[in-house]
Amino acid sequence: MSAASAPSWLSSAAQRVRRLPAPLTIALIYLAARAITTAFLAVAAAQSTALSRFGAGATIGDLSLGWDAQWYWLIAVAGYPSELPLTDAGEVAENAWAFMPLYPMLARVIGLPLGSWGAGAVVVSFVAGYLGCLALHRLLSPRIGGGAALVAVVFFANGPLAALFQVGYAESLAMLFLLLALDAVLRRRYFWLYLLVPVLGFTRPGVLAFALFLGLVLVWRWTRRRIDPLPGTEIAHFFALGALATVVGFSWQIVAAVVTGDPGAYLATELAWRRNWGSSGAAGFIPFEGWVDASAFWFTFWGLPAFLGPVVLVLLVAGAAALLLFDRRVRALGVEVRLWSASYLLYLLAVFFPQSSTLRLLFPLTPLWGAVAIPRSWWYRAGVLVLCLGAQAAWIYNIYAMGDTFWRVP
């Protein structure tokens, strides 16, 4: 069924929406999405029991400032430890050095007139989410058209992880900076990146993936220089920005080493989060080891043969590569979006141990919503929206209403 065969009331509503300025339309979409998420959180709070992390009688405010929001709050009020905490076994314990400083400090500033850090954190996430929707629309519109880009915004604002737009997590702010940075590369406005790369790097880990992305874009532009001229000034920008992203990507390790006096403070902190998941990281950080170990861990946990884990992992990597290379809807997003997606996935493969927060770690692949939004059938789009809302409700229920076991951690 095509878009033209949609019910008359739906077609009429769509025409009225298209006549509104895009920022207003996106604001209405975003506010409606946040109302739905708030309802899901209210239900989750009511369902919370003594077995949940939040206990009986939990409120939406409790949920909004739970889990990693507590680490960000601790950073805002106490800073970072100058001495790494240790477990009873003498190993580095989980601590604040795993979290970047920009989000908690910005939330602290915004929260001052509001009376609390928590209020500032939710406001930062909420506002950054709306601005991120605007940035996503701006990024996708030149490639897939304004209408499809608007549908991508609907999916993004109502997606499985939409609760991140109104809780004390840094993802919403990091996503805004990332979308603006990708848009700057597409529009070749490189000077903005000298600001965006550092703020992105000190909001969430992952800026090293952006350094790889810049290198791949430069190689791609170089192969097309006869049909798309590549001036020396642009080459200089790519090298300078790639170097900047690399320096920013490793700088937090240096800061942690200087403050604590331990050269391996940051890596030891990151590996502390892996310790309860298996042997990965026990002998230090080894690139790509996390996924191999995790595949065996999860298949054993699910009662399946452990040797199948790496096999499925290889198939997943091959499937993701095929999708980015050959799927016509993904190709419609442009080479830059595909190169960013490939760069980020390779970064995750190299450094991440897939566990309960894997879905959240896939958040930077948000531009791929554009590919999902391209089909124009109204029933297809309605079906995707229903799936988004169902997945969001399930995620909130497990993470916030239940929150009672290791695989229910965001």
CSV table of C-alpha atoms in Angstrom, one decimal:
chain,number,residue,atom,x,y,z
A,1,MET,CA,0.0,0.0,0.0
A,2,SER,CA,1.5,3.4,-1.0
A,3,ALA,CA,1.5,6.6,0.9
A,4,ALA,CA,-1.3,7.9,-1.4
A,5,SER,CA,-3.6,5.1,-0.2
A,6,ALA,CA,-3.4,6.1,3.4
A,7,PRO,CA,-6.7,6.9,5.2
A,8,SER,CA,-8.0,10.4,4.3
A,9,TRP,CA,-7.7,11.7,7.8
A,10,LEU,CA,-4.1,10.6,8.0
A,11,SER,CA,-3.3,12.2,4.6
A,12,SER,CA,-5.0,15.4,5.7
A,13,ALA,CA,-3.1,15.5,9.0
A,14,ALA,CA,0.2,14.9,7.2
A,15,GLN,CA,-0.5,17.8,4.8
A,16,ARG,CA,-1.2,20.1,7.7
A,17,VAL,CA,2.0,19.0,9.4
A,18,ARG,CA,4.1,19.6,6.3
A,19,ARG,CA,2.9,23.2,6.2
A,20,LEU,CA,4.3,23.9,9.6
A,21,PRO,CA,7.9,25.1,10.1
A,22,ALA,CA,10.2,22.0,10.6
A,23,PRO,CA,11.4,23.1,14.1
A,24,LEU,CA,7.8,23.4,15.2
A,25,THR,CA,6.8,20.1,13.7
A,26,ILE,CA,9.7,18.4,15.4
A,27,ALA,CA,8.9,20.1,18.7
A,28,LEU,CA,5.4,18.7,18.6
A,29,ILE,CA,6.7,15.2,17.7
A,30,TYR,CA,9.3,15.4,20.4
A,31,LEU,CA,6.9,16.6,23.1
A,32,ALA,CA,4.4,13.9,22.2
A,33,ALA,CA,7.2,11.3,22.4
A,34,ARG,CA,8.3,12.6,25.8
A,35,ALA,CA,4.7,12.4,27.1
A,36,ILE,CA,4.6,8.7,26.0
A,37,THR,CA,8.0,8.0,27.7
A,38,THR,CA,6.9,9.7,30.8
A,39,ALA,CA,3.8,7.5,30.9
A,40,PHE,CA,6.0,4.4,30.5
A,41,LEU,CA,8.3,5.6,33.4
A,42,ALA,CA,5.3,6.3,35.6
A,43,VAL,CA,4.0,2.7,35.1
A,44,ALA,CA,7.5,1.4,35.7
A,45,ALA,CA,7.8,3.4,39.0
A,46,ALA,CA,4.4,2.0,40.1
A,47,GLN,CA,5.6,-1.6,39.3
A,48,SER,CA,8.9,-1.2,41.2
A,49,THR,CA,9.0,-3.6,44.2
A,50,ALA,CA,11.4,-4.2,47.0
A,51,LEU,CA,13.3,-6.6,44.7
A,52,SER,CA,14.1,-3.7,42.3
A,53,ARG,CA,17.1,-1.5,42.5
A,54,PHE,CA,14.7,1.4,43.1
A,55,GLY,CA,12.6,-0.3,45.8
A,56,ALA,CA,8.9,-0.1,46.5
A,57,GLY,CA,7.3,3.4,46.2
A,58,ALA,CA,9.8,4.6,43.5
A,59,THR,CA,9.0,7.8,41.7
A,60,ILE,CA,9.8,9.0,38.2
A,61,GLY,CA,12.4,11.2,39.8
A,62,ASP,CA,14.1,8.2,41.3
A,63,LEU,CA,14.2,6.4,38.0
A,64,SER,CA,15.5,9.5,36.1
A,65,LEU,CA,18.5,9.7,38.5
A,66,GLY,CA,19.2,6.0,38.8
A,67,TRP,CA,22.0,3.8,37.5
A,68,ASP,CA,24.9,5.7,35.9
A,69,ALA,CA,23.2,9.1,36.7
A,70,GLN,CA,24.6,8.4,40.2
A,71,TRP,CA,28.1,8.4,38.9
A,72,TYR,CA,27.6,11.7,37.1
A,73,TRP,CA,26.1,13.2,40.2
A,74,LEU,CA,29.1,12.0,42.2
A,75,ILE,CA,31.5,13.6,39.7
A,76,ALA,CA,29.5,16.9,39.9
A,77,VAL,CA,29.7,17.1,43.7
A,78,ALA,CA,33.0,15.4,44.5
A,79,GLY,CA,35.0,15.3,41.3
A,80,TYR,CA,37.3,12.4,40.4
A,81,PRO,CA,39.3,10.3,43.0
A,82,SER,CA,43.0,11.0,43.3
A,83,GLU,CA,43.4,7.5,44.6
A,84,LEU,CA,41.9,4.5,42.8
A,85,PRO,CA,39.5,2.5,45.0
A,86,LEU,CA,40.4,-1.2,45.4
A,87,THR,CA,38.3,-4.3,45.9
A,88,ASP,CA,39.0,-6.7,48.7
A,89,ALA,CA,41.1,-8.7,46.3
A,90,GLY,CA,43.3,-5.7,45.7
A,91,GLU,CA,42.0,-5.0,42.1
A,92,VAL,CA,40.9,-1.6,40.9
A,93,ALA,CA,37.2,-1.2,41.7
A,94,GLU,CA,34.5,0.6,39.6
A,95,ASN,CA,34.9,4.3,39.9
A,96,ALA,CA,34.2,7.7,38.4
A,97,TRP,CA,37.1,7.8,35.9
A,98,ALA,CA,35.0,5.7,33.5
A,99,PHE,CA,32.8,8.8,32.9
A,100,MET,CA,33.6,12.0,31.0
A,101,PRO,CA,33.2,15.3,32.8
A,102,LEU,CA,31.3,17.6,30.4
A,103,TYR,CA,27.8,16.3,31.0
A,104,PRO,CA,27.9,16.3,34.8
A,105,MET,CA,29.5,19.7,35.0
A,106,LEU,CA,27.0,21.2,32.5
A,107,ALA,CA,24.2,19.7,34.5
A,108,ARG,CA,25.6,21.2,37.7
A,109,VAL,CA,25.6,24.7,36.1
A,110,ILE,CA,22.1,24.3,34.7
A,111,GLY,CA,20.9,22.8,38.0
A,112,LEU,CA,22.1,25.7,40.1
A,113,PRO,CA,19.1,28.0,39.4
A,114,LEU,CA,16.8,25.0,39.4
A,115,GLY,CA,17.7,23.9,42.9
A,116,SER,CA,19.4,20.5,42.2
A,117,TRP,CA,21.9,18.7,40.0
A,118,GLY,CA,19.2,16.2,39.1
A,119,ALA,CA,16.9,18.9,37.7
A,120,GLY,CA,19.8,20.2,35.6
A,121,ALA,CA,20.7,16.8,34.4
A,122,VAL,CA,17.2,16.0,33.1
A,123,VAL,CA,16.9,19.5,31.5
A,124,VAL,CA,20.2,19.0,29.7
A,125,SER,CA,19.1,15.6,28.4
A,126,PHE,CA,15.7,16.9,27.4
A,127,VAL,CA,16.9,19.9,25.5
A,128,ALA,CA,19.8,18.1,23.9
A,129,GLY,CA,17.3,15.5,22.7
A,130,TYR,CA,15.2,18.1,20.9
A,131,LEU,CA,18.2,19.7,19.4
A,132,GLY,CA,19.4,16.3,18.4
A,133,CYS,CA,16.1,15.7,16.5
A,134,LEU,CA,16.7,19.0,14.7
A,135,ALA,CA,20.2,18.0,13.8
A,136,LEU,CA,19.1,14.5,12.6
A,137,HIS,CA,16.5,16.1,10.3
A,138,ARG,CA,19.1,18.5,9.0
A,139,LEU,CA,21.6,15.7,8.4
A,140,LEU,CA,19.2,13.4,6.6
A,141,SER,CA,17.0,15.8,4.6
A,142,PRO,CA,19.5,16.5,1.7
A,143,ARG,CA,19.9,12.7,1.2
A,144,ILE,CA,16.4,11.2,1.7
A,145,GLY,CA,14.1,14.3,1.6
A,146,GLY,CA,12.4,16.3,4.3
A,147,GLY,CA,9.4,13.9,4.6
A,148,ALA,CA,11.5,10.8,5.2
A,149,ALA,CA,13.8,12.7,7.5
A,150,LEU,CA,10.8,13.7,9.6
A,151,VAL,CA,9.7,10.1,9.8
A,152,ALA,CA,13.3,9.2,10.9
A,153,VAL,CA,12.9,11.8,13.7
A,154,VAL,CA,9.6,10.2,14.8
A,155,PHE,CA,11.4,6.8,15.1
A,156,PHE,CA,14.4,8.4,16.9
A,157,ALA,CA,12.3,10.3,19.4
A,158,ASN,CA,10.1,7.2,20.1
A,159,GLY,CA,12.8,4.5,19.8
A,160,PRO,CA,13.7,1.8,22.2
A,161,LEU,CA,16.2,4.0,24.1
A,162,ALA,CA,14.0,7.1,24.1
A,163,ALA,CA,14.1,7.2,27.9
A,164,LEU,CA,17.7,8.5,27.6
A,165,PHE,CA,16.2,11.9,26.5
A,166,GLN,CA,14.8,12.5,30.0
A,167,VAL,CA,17.1,10.7,32.5
A,168,GLY,CA,20.6,11.6,33.9
A,169,TYR,CA,22.7,10.0,31.1
A,170,ALA,CA,25.1,11.7,28.8
A,171,GLU,CA,23.9,9.9,25.6
A,172,SER,CA,21.5,12.7,24.6
A,173,LEU,CA,24.1,15.4,24.7
A,174,ALA,CA,26.8,13.2,23.0
A,175,MET,CA,24.3,12.4,20.3
A,176,LEU,CA,23.7,16.1,19.6
A,177,PHE,CA,27.4,16.8,19.3
A,178,LEU,CA,27.9,13.7,17.0
A,179,LEU,CA,25.0,14.6,14.7
A,180,LEU,CA,26.3,18.2,14.4
A,181,ALA,CA,29.8,16.9,13.7
A,182,LEU,CA,28.6,14.5,11.0
A,183,ASP,CA,26.6,17.3,9.4
A,184,ALA,CA,29.6,19.5,9.4
A,185,VAL,CA,31.6,16.9,7.5
A,186,LEU,CA,28.8,16.4,5.0
A,187,ARG,CA,28.6,20.2,4.4
A,188,ARG,CA,32.4,20.6,4.6
A,189,ARG,CA,32.3,23.2,7.3
A,190,TYR,CA,35.4,22.0,9.0
A,191,PHE,CA,36.1,24.9,11.3
A,192,TRP,CA,33.0,23.8,13.5
A,193,LEU,CA,34.7,20.5,14.0
A,194,TYR,CA,37.5,22.1,16.0
A,195,LEU,CA,34.9,22.8,18.6
A,196,LEU,CA,32.7,19.8,18.2
A,197,VAL,CA,35.4,17.1,18.4
A,198,PRO,CA,36.7,18.1,21.9
A,199,VAL,CA,33.2,18.5,23.4
A,200,LEU,CA,32.2,15.2,21.9
A,201,GLY,CA,35.3,13.5,23.3
A,202,PHE,CA,34.7,14.8,26.8
A,203,THR,CA,31.0,13.9,26.8
A,204,ARG,CA,31.2,10.2,26.0
A,205,PRO,CA,34.0,7.8,25.0
A,206,GLY,CA,34.1,7.1,21.3
A,207,VAL,CA,35.9,10.0,19.6
A,208,LEU,CA,38.6,7.7,18.4
A,209,ALA,CA,35.9,6.2,16.1
A,210,PHE,CA,35.5,9.7,14.7
A,211,ALA,CA,39.2,9.9,14.0
A,212,LEU,CA,39.0,6.7,12.0
A,213,PHE,CA,35.9,8.1,10.2
A,214,LEU,CA,37.8,11.2,9.2
A,215,GLY,CA,40.6,9.1,7.8
A,216,LEU,CA,38.2,7.0,5.8
A,217,VAL,CA,36.4,10.0,4.4
A,218,LEU,CA,39.7,11.5,3.3
A,219,VAL,CA,40.6,8.3,1.5
A,220,TRP,CA,37.2,8.2,-0.2
A,221,ARG,CA,37.5,11.8,-1.2
A,222,TRP,CA,41.0,11.2,-2.5
A,223,THR,CA,39.8,8.4,-4.8
A,224,ARG,CA,37.2,10.8,-6.3
A,225,ARG,CA,39.4,13.9,-6.6
A,226,ARG,CA,39.0,14.1,-10.4
A,227,ILE,CA,35.3,14.4,-10.2
A,228,ASP,CA,35.1,16.0,-6.8
A,229,PRO,CA,38.1,18.3,-6.3
A,230,LEU,CA,40.0,17.9,-3.0
A,231,PRO,CA,41.8,21.2,-2.3
A,232,GLY,CA,45.0,21.2,-0.2
A,233,THR,CA,43.2,23.2,2.5
A,234,GLU,CA,40.6,20.4,2.9
A,235,ILE,CA,43.4,17.8,3.2
A,236,ALA,CA,45.0,19.9,5.9
A,237,HIS,CA,41.7,20.1,7.8
A,238,PHE,CA,41.3,16.3,7.6
A,239,PHE,CA,44.8,15.7,9.0
A,240,ALA,CA,44.5,18.3,11.7
A,241,LEU,CA,41.1,17.2,12.8
A,242,GLY,CA,42.1,13.5,12.7
A,243,ALA,CA,45.1,14.4,14.9
A,244,LEU,CA,42.8,16.4,17.2
A,245,ALA,CA,40.3,13.6,17.6
A,246,THR,CA,43.2,11.1,18.3
A,247,VAL,CA,44.7,13.4,20.9
A,248,VAL,CA,41.3,14.0,22.6
A,249,GLY,CA,40.6,10.3,22.5
A,250,PHE,CA,43.7,9.4,24.5
A,251,SER,CA,43.8,12.5,26.6
A,252,TRP,CA,41.4,11.2,29.3
A,253,GLN,CA,43.8,8.4,30.0
A,254,ILE,CA,46.6,10.9,30.5
A,255,VAL,CA,44.5,13.0,32.8
A,256,ALA,CA,43.6,10.0,34.9
A,257,ALA,CA,47.2,8.9,35.0
A,258,VAL,CA,48.4,12.4,36.2
A,259,VAL,CA,45.7,12.8,38.8
A,260,THR,CA,46.0,9.3,40.3
A,261,GLY,CA,49.7,8.7,39.7
A,262,ASP,CA,48.8,5.4,38.0
A,263,PRO,CA,49.6,5.2,34.2
A,264,GLY,CA,47.0,2.5,33.8
A,265,ALA,CA,44.3,4.1,35.8
A,266,TYR,CA,41.7,4.6,33.1
A,267,LEU,CA,42.1,1.2,31.5
A,268,ALA,CA,42.1,-0.5,34.9
A,269,THR,CA,38.8,1.3,35.6
A,270,GLU,CA,37.2,0.3,32.4
A,271,LEU,CA,38.3,-3.3,32.9
A,272,ALA,CA,36.7,-3.3,36.4
A,273,TRP,CA,33.3,-3.3,34.7
A,274,ARG,CA,34.2,-6.4,32.8
A,275,ARG,CA,35.5,-8.4,35.7
A,276,ASN,CA,32.1,-9.9,36.7
A,277,TRP,CA,31.4,-11.1,33.2
A,278,GLY,CA,34.2,-13.6,32.7
A,279,SER,CA,37.9,-13.7,32.1
A,280,SER,CA,38.0,-10.8,29.6
A,281,GLY,CA,40.4,-8.2,30.7
A,282,ALA,CA,41.9,-10.2,33.5
A,283,ALA,CA,45.4,-10.0,31.9
A,284,GLY,CA,44.9,-6.5,30.6
A,285,PHE,CA,43.2,-4.9,27.6
A,286,ILE,CA,43.5,-6.9,24.4
A,287,PRO,CA,41.7,-5.4,21.3
A,288,PHE,CA,38.7,-7.4,20.1
A,289,GLU,CA,39.1,-9.9,22.9
A,290,GLY,CA,35.9,-8.7,24.6
A,291,TRP,CA,33.5,-9.8,21.9
A,292,VAL,CA,35.1,-13.2,21.6
A,293,ASP,CA,34.9,-13.8,25.3
A,294,ALA,CA,31.4,-12.4,25.5
A,295,SER,CA,30.0,-14.6,22.7
A,296,ALA,CA,31.1,-17.6,24.7
A,297,PHE,CA,29.7,-16.2,27.9
A,298,TRP,CA,26.3,-15.4,26.6
A,299,PHE,CA,25.9,-18.7,24.7
A,300,THR,CA,26.7,-20.6,27.8
A,301,PHE,CA,24.3,-18.4,29.8
A,302,TRP,CA,21.6,-19.2,27.3
A,303,GLY,CA,22.3,-22.9,27.6
A,304,LEU,CA,23.8,-23.1,24.1
A,305,PRO,CA,27.2,-24.5,23.1
A,306,ALA,CA,29.9,-21.9,23.8
A,307,PHE,CA,31.7,-22.6,20.5
A,308,LEU,CA,28.7,-21.3,18.6
A,309,GLY,CA,29.3,-17.8,20.0
A,310,PRO,CA,32.3,-16.8,17.8
A,311,VAL,CA,30.5,-18.4,14.8
A,312,VAL,CA,27.5,-16.2,15.3
A,313,LEU,CA,29.7,-13.2,16.0
A,314,VAL,CA,31.4,-13.6,12.6
A,315,LEU,CA,28.0,-13.9,10.9
A,316,LEU,CA,26.8,-10.7,12.6
A,317,VAL,CA,29.9,-8.8,11.5
A,318,ALA,CA,29.5,-10.1,7.9
A,319,GLY,CA,25.8,-9.2,8.0
A,320,ALA,CA,26.6,-5.6,9.2
A,321,ALA,CA,29.2,-5.2,6.5
A,322,ALA,CA,26.9,-6.4,3.8
A,323,LEU,CA,24.1,-4.1,5.1
A,324,LEU,CA,26.4,-1.0,4.9
A,325,LEU,CA,27.9,-2.0,1.5
A,326,PHE,CA,24.9,-3.2,-0.4
A,327,ASP,CA,21.5,-2.3,1.1
A,328,ARG,CA,20.0,0.3,-1.2
A,329,ARG,CA,18.2,2.2,1.6
A,330,VAL,CA,21.5,2.5,3.7
A,331,ARG,CA,23.3,3.5,0.5
A,332,ALA,CA,20.8,6.3,0.0
A,333,LEU,CA,22.1,7.9,3.3
A,334,GLY,CA,25.4,8.7,1.6
A,335,VAL,CA,28.9,7.4,2.0
A,336,GLU,CA,29.7,9.6,5.0
A,337,VAL,CA,26.9,8.0,7.1
A,338,ARG,CA,28.0,4.6,6.1
A,339,LEU,CA,31.6,5.3,6.8
A,340,TRP,CA,30.7,6.6,10.3
A,341,SER,CA,28.6,3.5,11.0
A,342,ALA,CA,31.4,1.2,9.9
A,343,SER,CA,34.0,3.2,12.0
A,344,TYR,CA,31.9,3.1,15.1
A,345,LEU,CA,31.1,-0.6,14.8
A,346,LEU,CA,34.8,-1.4,14.3
A,347,TYR,CA,35.6,0.7,17.4
A,348,LEU,CA,33.0,-1.2,19.4
A,349,LEU,CA,34.5,-4.5,18.2
A,350,ALA,CA,37.9,-3.4,19.3
A,351,VAL,CA,37.2,-2.0,22.8
A,352,PHE,CA,33.8,-3.1,24.1
A,353,PHE,CA,32.7,-6.1,26.0
A,354,PRO,CA,29.0,-6.7,25.0
A,355,GLN,CA,26.8,-7.0,28.0
A,356,SER,CA,23.6,-5.5,29.3
A,357,SER,CA,24.4,-2.0,28.0
A,358,THR,CA,25.0,-3.1,24.4
A,359,LEU,CA,21.8,-1.6,23.1
A,360,ARG,CA,22.7,1.8,24.6
A,361,LEU,CA,26.2,1.6,23.1
A,362,LEU,CA,24.6,1.3,19.7
A,363,PHE,CA,22.9,4.7,20.1
A,364,PRO,CA,25.6,6.5,18.0
A,365,LEU,CA,24.2,4.6,15.0
A,366,THR,CA,21.2,6.8,15.1
A,367,PRO,CA,21.6,8.2,11.5
A,368,LEU,CA,20.7,4.7,10.2
A,369,TRP,CA,17.1,5.5,11.2
A,370,GLY,CA,17.0,7.3,7.9
A,371,ALA,CA,17.3,4.0,6.1
A,372,VAL,CA,14.4,2.6,8.1
A,373,ALA,CA,12.3,5.7,7.3
A,374,ILE,CA,12.7,5.5,3.5
A,375,PRO,CA,9.8,3.2,2.6
A,376,ARG,CA,6.7,5.4,2.1
A,377,SER,CA,4.0,2.9,3.0
A,378,TRP,CA,1.9,4.3,5.9
A,379,TRP,CA,1.2,0.9,7.4
A,380,TYR,CA,4.9,0.1,7.3
A,381,ARG,CA,5.8,3.3,9.1
A,382,ALA,CA,3.0,2.8,11.6
A,383,GLY,CA,4.3,-0.8,12.2
A,384,VAL,CA,7.8,0.4,12.8
A,385,LEU,CA,6.5,3.0,15.3
A,386,VAL,CA,4.5,0.4,17.2
A,387,LEU,CA,7.6,-1.8,17.3
A,388,CYS,CA,9.7,1.2,18.6
A,389,LEU,CA,7.2,1.9,21.4
A,390,GLY,CA,6.9,-1.7,22.3
A,391,ALA,CA,10.7,-2.1,22.6
A,392,GLN,CA,10.9,1.2,24.6
A,393,ALA,CA,8.2,-0.1,27.0
A,394,ALA,CA,10.1,-3.4,27.4
A,395,TRP,CA,13.4,-1.7,28.0
A,396,ILE,CA,12.0,0.7,30.6
A,397,TYR,CA,10.2,-2.2,32.3
A,398,ASN,CA,13.3,-4.4,32.5
A,399,ILE,CA,15.7,-1.6,33.5
A,400,TYR,CA,13.6,0.4,35.8
A,401,ALA,CA,10.6,-1.6,37.0
A,402,MET,CA,12.6,-4.8,37.5
A,403,GLY,CA,16.3,-3.8,37.7
A,404,ASP,CA,17.0,-6.9,39.7
A,405,THR,CA,19.7,-8.8,38.0
A,406,PHE,CA,22.9,-8.3,36.0
A,407,TRP,CA,21.3,-8.4,32.5
A,408,ARG,CA,18.8,-5.6,33.6
A,409,VAL,CA,21.4,-2.9,33.8
A,410,PRO,CA,21.2,0.0,31.2
